[in-house]
Coordinates of C-alpha atoms in Angstrom, one line a residue:
M1 CA -7.1 -20.9 7.8
S2 CA -3.3 -21.3 8.8
P3 CA -2.1 -19.9 12.1
H4 CA -0.1 -17.2 10.3
L5 CA -3.3 -15.9 8.4
D6 CA -5.3 -16.2 11.7
H7 CA -2.8 -14.0 13.2
I8 CA -3.0 -11.5 10.3
A9 CA -6.7 -11.5 10.4
E10 CA -6.7 -10.9 14.3
L11 CA -4.4 -7.8 14.0
R12 CA -6.3 -6.5 11.0
A13 CA -9.6 -6.6 13.0
K14 CA -7.7 -4.8 15.9
Y15 CA -6.8 -1.9 13.5
F16 CA -9.6 -1.8 10.9
P17 CA -12.1 -0.9 10.0
G18 CA -10.8 2.4 11.1
E19 CA -13.9 4.8 11.7
M20 CA -12.7 8.2 10.8
T21 CA -16.0 10.1 11.4
D22 CA -14.5 13.7 11.6
A23 CA -13.1 13.1 8.3
G24 CA -16.3 11.7 6.8
F25 CA -15.0 8.4 5.7
R26 CA -14.2 5.0 7.1
V27 CA -11.7 2.3 6.1
V28 CA -12.9 -1.2 5.4
P29 CA -10.6 -4.1 4.6
V30 CA -11.4 -6.3 1.6
T31 CA -9.9 -9.8 1.2
D32 CA -11.5 -10.9 -2.0
P33 CA -9.3 -9.5 -4.9
D34 CA -12.3 -9.5 -7.3
V35 CA -14.4 -7.5 -5.0
Y36 CA -11.7 -5.0 -4.5
L37 CA -11.1 -4.6 -8.3
R38 CA -14.7 -4.1 -9.1
A39 CA -15.1 -1.5 -6.3
T40 CA -12.1 0.3 -7.4
G41 CA -12.3 0.2 -11.1
P42 CA -14.5 3.2 -11.5
L43 CA -12.0 5.2 -9.6
A44 CA -9.3 5.0 -12.1
E45 CA -10.0 8.0 -14.1
T46 CA -10.4 10.5 -11.3
V47 CA -7.8 8.9 -9.0
F48 CA -5.1 7.5 -11.1
P49 CA -5.4 9.2 -14.6
H50 CA -1.6 9.0 -15.1
E51 CA -1.7 5.4 -14.5
L52 CA -4.1 4.3 -17.3
A53 CA -2.5 1.8 -19.4
P54 CA -4.3 1.3 -22.8
S55 CA -2.1 -1.6 -23.5
A56 CA -3.0 -3.5 -20.4
I57 CA -4.6 -6.8 -21.2
P58 CA -7.7 -7.8 -19.2
L59 CA -7.1 -10.8 -16.9
A60 CA -9.6 -12.9 -18.7
Q61 CA -7.7 -12.4 -22.1
Q62 CA -4.2 -13.0 -20.7
P63 CA -2.5 -16.3 -21.7
E64 CA -3.2 -19.4 -19.4
N65 CA 0.5 -19.3 -18.1
T66 CA 0.2 -15.5 -17.2
R67 CA -3.1 -16.2 -15.2
R68 CA -1.4 -19.2 -13.4
L69 CA 1.6 -17.1 -12.4
R70 CA -0.9 -14.3 -11.2
G71 CA -2.7 -17.2 -9.0
I72 CA 0.6 -18.0 -7.3
F73 CA 1.4 -14.3 -6.7
E74 CA -2.0 -13.9 -4.9
H75 CA -0.8 -16.0 -2.2
I76 CA 1.7 -13.7 -0.7
H77 CA 0.4 -11.5 2.1
R78 CA -1.6 -8.7 0.7
E79 CA -3.8 -5.9 2.2
R80 CA -6.6 -4.1 0.4
F81 CA -8.8 -1.4 1.8
L82 CA -11.7 0.7 0.6
I83 CA -12.2 4.2 1.7
L84 CA -16.0 4.8 2.0
D85 CA -18.1 8.0 2.5
A86 CA -21.1 8.2 4.9
Q87 CA -23.3 6.7 2.1
D88 CA -20.9 3.7 1.6
E89 CA -19.7 5.1 -1.9
V90 CA -16.1 4.2 -2.6
Q91 CA -13.9 7.4 -2.4
G92 CA -10.6 5.9 -2.4
C93 CA -8.4 2.9 -1.9
F94 CA -5.2 1.6 -0.2
S95 CA -3.5 -1.6 -1.1
G96 CA -0.1 -3.3 -0.9
Q97 CA 1.8 -6.6 -0.5
M98 CA 4.7 -8.3 0.9
E99 CA 7.9 -7.4 -1.0
D100 CA 10.1 -9.8 0.9
P101 CA 9.8 -11.3 4.5
Q102 CA 11.0 -8.1 6.1
T103 CA 9.3 -5.6 3.7
F104 CA 5.7 -4.6 3.0
N105 CA 5.1 -2.4 -0.1
I106 CA 2.3 0.1 -0.3
G107 CA 1.2 -0.6 -4.0
R108 CA -1.6 2.1 -4.3
V109 CA -3.2 4.8 -2.4
G110 CA -5.7 7.1 -3.8
L111 CA -8.6 9.4 -2.9
T112 CA -11.1 11.2 -5.1
P113 CA -10.3 14.9 -5.2
A114 CA -13.2 15.8 -2.9
F115 CA -11.8 13.5 -0.2
R116 CA -8.1 14.6 -0.3
K117 CA -6.8 16.6 2.5
R118 CA -9.3 15.4 5.1
G119 CA -7.3 13.5 7.5
A120 CA -6.2 10.4 5.5
V121 CA -2.7 10.9 6.9
R122 CA -4.0 9.1 10.1
L123 CA -4.7 5.9 7.8
Y124 CA -1.0 5.9 7.0
V125 CA -0.2 6.1 10.6
Q126 CA -2.7 3.4 11.6
F127 CA -1.3 1.3 8.8
I128 CA 2.3 1.7 9.9
E129 CA 1.4 0.6 13.4
Y130 CA -0.4 -2.4 12.0
I131 CA 2.4 -3.5 9.6
R132 CA 4.9 -3.0 12.5
E133 CA 2.9 -5.2 14.8
L134 CA 2.7 -7.8 12.1
G135 CA 6.5 -8.0 12.3
Y136 CA 7.6 -6.2 9.3
E137 CA 10.9 -4.1 9.6
R138 CA 10.5 -2.1 6.3
L139 CA 7.7 -0.2 4.6
T140 CA 8.1 0.9 0.9
S141 CA 6.1 2.7 -1.7
C142 CA 6.9 4.2 -5.1
H143 CA 5.5 7.5 -6.7
H144 CA 5.9 9.3 -9.9
P145 CA 8.4 12.1 -9.3
H146 CA 5.7 14.7 -10.2
N147 CA 3.3 13.3 -7.6
T148 CA 4.8 15.3 -4.9
E149 CA 1.9 15.3 -2.3
P150 CA 2.5 11.6 -1.2
L151 CA 6.2 12.0 -1.2
I152 CA 6.0 15.0 1.2
V153 CA 3.6 13.2 3.4
Q154 CA 5.7 10.2 3.8
M155 CA 8.9 12.2 4.4
K156 CA 7.0 13.9 7.1
L157 CA 6.3 10.5 8.5
G158 CA 9.9 9.5 8.5
F159 CA 10.3 7.9 5.1
F160 CA 13.3 8.7 3.1
V161 CA 14.3 8.2 -0.6
E162 CA 15.7 4.8 -1.3
G163 CA 16.1 5.2 -5.0
M164 CA 14.5 5.4 -8.4
V165 CA 12.4 2.6 -10.2
I166 CA 12.3 2.7 -13.9
D167 CA 9.2 0.8 -15.2
E168 CA 7.7 0.7 -18.6
R169 CA 4.3 0.1 -17.1
L170 CA 4.1 3.0 -14.8
G171 CA 7.1 5.2 -15.8
P172 CA 9.7 6.6 -13.4
R173 CA 9.0 6.4 -9.8
V174 CA 10.7 7.5 -6.6
K175 CA 11.0 4.6 -4.2
M176 CA 10.4 5.6 -0.6
V177 CA 11.3 3.5 2.6
L178 CA 10.5 3.6 6.3
H179 CA 12.4 1.7 8.8
L180 CA 10.0 0.2 11.4
T181 CA 12.6 -1.0 13.9
E182 CA 15.3 0.8 15.7
Q183 CA 17.8 -1.9 14.6
R184 CA 16.8 -1.5 10.9
R185 CA 17.4 2.3 11.3
N186 CA 20.7 1.7 13.0
D187 CA 21.8 -0.6 10.2
A188 CA 20.9 2.1 7.7
V189 CA 22.9 4.6 9.3
R190 CA 25.8 2.3 9.7
R191 CA 25.6 0.9 6.2
F192 CA 25.3 4.3 4.4
R193 CA 27.5 6.2 6.8
L194 CA 24.9 8.6 7.9
T195 CA 25.2 10.9 10.8
P196 CA 23.9 9.1 13.8

């Protein structure tokens, strides 16, 4: 393992698994993408019904060059977490990847309906501290405009709207950003001439 990956693994162990017993779940990191995909696949219909893409081609059926590019893409910094109940059943997931050397993008967060509004916001707070300690300066995420609950949660945590993303795979999405350092916040205020 490289020193960089060792550092990430050490910090991940410091923050996760995050036992959230009063909420009835725990957060477990998963480093193997295949294990993560198998574990989260059954959640799609209940947690992400709006994202089901019937035109998506399974990885095994994709052209060789597409699989090769996917393999290269796997080498950027990624995080994957499963949210498990007391019986170790998967009730949700949380994942993301490096967007650029200063920015980590939260790609997917979801909980089954029975586990929503049970304290998962603490997972966001814990994850923000972890990403900040890794050295990232920005945290981003995208949400469908009608999916207001995560937008409101993130705004309460200090995120603001950075813009809109129009993507044929997922439709329109609101892009949110959280500046993780004082310098980054000051740069945004200065660049956009916001009130200090």
